[in-house]
């Protein structure tokens, strides 16, 4: 599963932390009660820590699923599914006369044993979560049996809780089922992970179960259906309905079951004779190949790396409206959030869903073919899927893009200090949903990157091949991963796995160097400064450059303080610790800017340049710092060019640099660089730029057009308002959307309310635009006097506040309650608009 929280919500949090610096200073007596309420809340959460002593065991296998046959039809009026299921099972080892199935919030009509054509009723007890069935006799591990259950699945009756990764746990979702919302298509989709398939199909809803399946689905003829495996038969039922039969001949876990039904165009590709298909809403049909078209290439690449052919009979991708997560790797049928659907103008900036497509595809091996044996071990699914993003970018866009993807994920993990307290393999957790976090994904992915570097590329992929082959159609765990790596490399890897998989945290290091001329040596000290009561074992590569020549050394840091002496006939040009930039640590390194300039010039990887360019930003007056930035602006990788553009001091810019910046704004192949160049021009703020900005507001890229309109606003706000009003009739996305809305709310009158409110309502809660638009929208509400409009606006913000996943609410709620609603409340009170102030008060938390 790819939960948006792992990238987009993290960005919200980073943004909000930034905003909070401002808010805390402003905290006045008026906010005090809310603060107390929040502290009280966090204290009560802290008090409930019984889970810390509850070991989460892998599910005991009493009966094993073998085959699942489902016959289902859908009641759109009631958002229910009428189901009949035939489950074939077998005792795992010990004989048993009992079968316990997960079946949540169902209306159970009949439970029977099936033998040939005969059905005999079985006694059962149902507690709304599990079905306890008394079998007709005691079965041994050599005997299989089939039970039949007739039931109605009622997903809206199930009150499970979601998590940071998934917002809900209903299992099956009816979107706009009766067609009352004219803006939204009618769809059905399912989300099984973690244990929600059992809301719509009785099963043993555990990852260590595997079953083949056949689904007979009666669907409206006007829609298409998608499920796991192959579509083997379609029968027109002549009554406006059709029966679609989907068959999976290879076993997989119940949480990977999938059903999707709706009006989609189906675009077909193929790979080695297998069907690769893209289910897309018709409005985006023309863009399908631009969005999903790299899928066959990705399969070829992953196959070649893993030495394991794509295991399944086909691969389809579909999107679902109001999806509760980012994307989900159902076997052969990945479900994406509808944010995957980008229009032609959005795609001018590149496909922002490419990494997610790679992530879900890699799960078809790591997750679906070999499945984590328990939620405690989820990292053997998620760290691999996460790391596949790095692998794919490295392959498809070059080493710099791979390294940048790797760095971004590391930064996301480090941005959340509380995550440093969690073990990667976690046998103690409050809720199984909690393991879907920056540790299991991003930290786990970076640990794999270290492991790859430590054992070498060939051994790394050989070990992955062994892990997959040894555990295929079965389960994996961190222990099994360790055994595969040890078998391939012949090395004892306990130290690595104990430190990184079965423990928590990461090292903080202080790196210092000193040249000793008498001894012709350079001393490098590495001090581990983490407050955590443990010292990490770290293999470290160090490059020492003397008189232009690179000397490479391999050392180990195993103590709080380690000192290393390296020969150096003169003071070194650069000492590059962790020269391949693979270690998962936070470093505090002191070395002169001249060494960074040397490092930039002789860089062997992206991070060498990235670190040097960032360091240079604070040394712009120093010739070495300026030299780095002047070189960085011409770098082959867009991130480095952007750092340079964001570093320049607009006052000190010379005309030569100015020309380079204008050229980048005009022609850079990467939209984000053009955006940064326009921002840089905007800071210089010359009246002569106006013609450029007016031209670029019509650029095909929403990002470039938005930056240009924002820059134009600085020079000529009346003109910017006129353009924003013209644009407000068009479809707008990304930065152009937020800039237009911001300008309209800032300078426009109340007539712009409908545009801004509708726009805000339409934005996906997973988009960062919605977050960015919240503050300008609040400013508009301060100006709004019409109570109906005002109430509508407040409701829209409340809806957004409350849709953010629970795990983030403790951080996001204060932003909405103190800053957004706090500002509106204060303004309305000051203006004496008591009625409107009261509307705000009702949405604030009760004390
Ligand atoms: Zn995933």
mmCIF file of C-alpha atoms and ligand atoms in Angstrom, residues 1-2 359 363 382 385 441, ligand 1:
data_model
loop_
_atom_site.group_PDB
_atom_site.id
_atom_site.type_symbol
_atom_site.label_atom_id
_atom_site.label_comp_id
_atom_site.label_asym_id
_atom_site.label_seq_id
_atom_site.Cartn_x
_atom_site.Cartn_y
_atom_site.Cartn_z
ATOM 1 C CA UNK A 1 0.000 0.000 0.000
ATOM 2 C CA UNK A 2 1.184 3.478 -0.592
ATOM 3 C CA UNK A 359 5.932 1.106 -5.783
ATOM 4 C CA UNK A 363 4.656 -5.172 -4.381
ATOM 5 C CA UNK A 382 6.866 -1.813 2.314
ATOM 6 C CA UNK A 385 8.180 -1.166 -2.491
ATOM 7 C CA UNK A 441 8.576 2.484 4.504
HETATM 8 ZN ZN1 LIG B 1 3.232 -0.066 -0.339
#
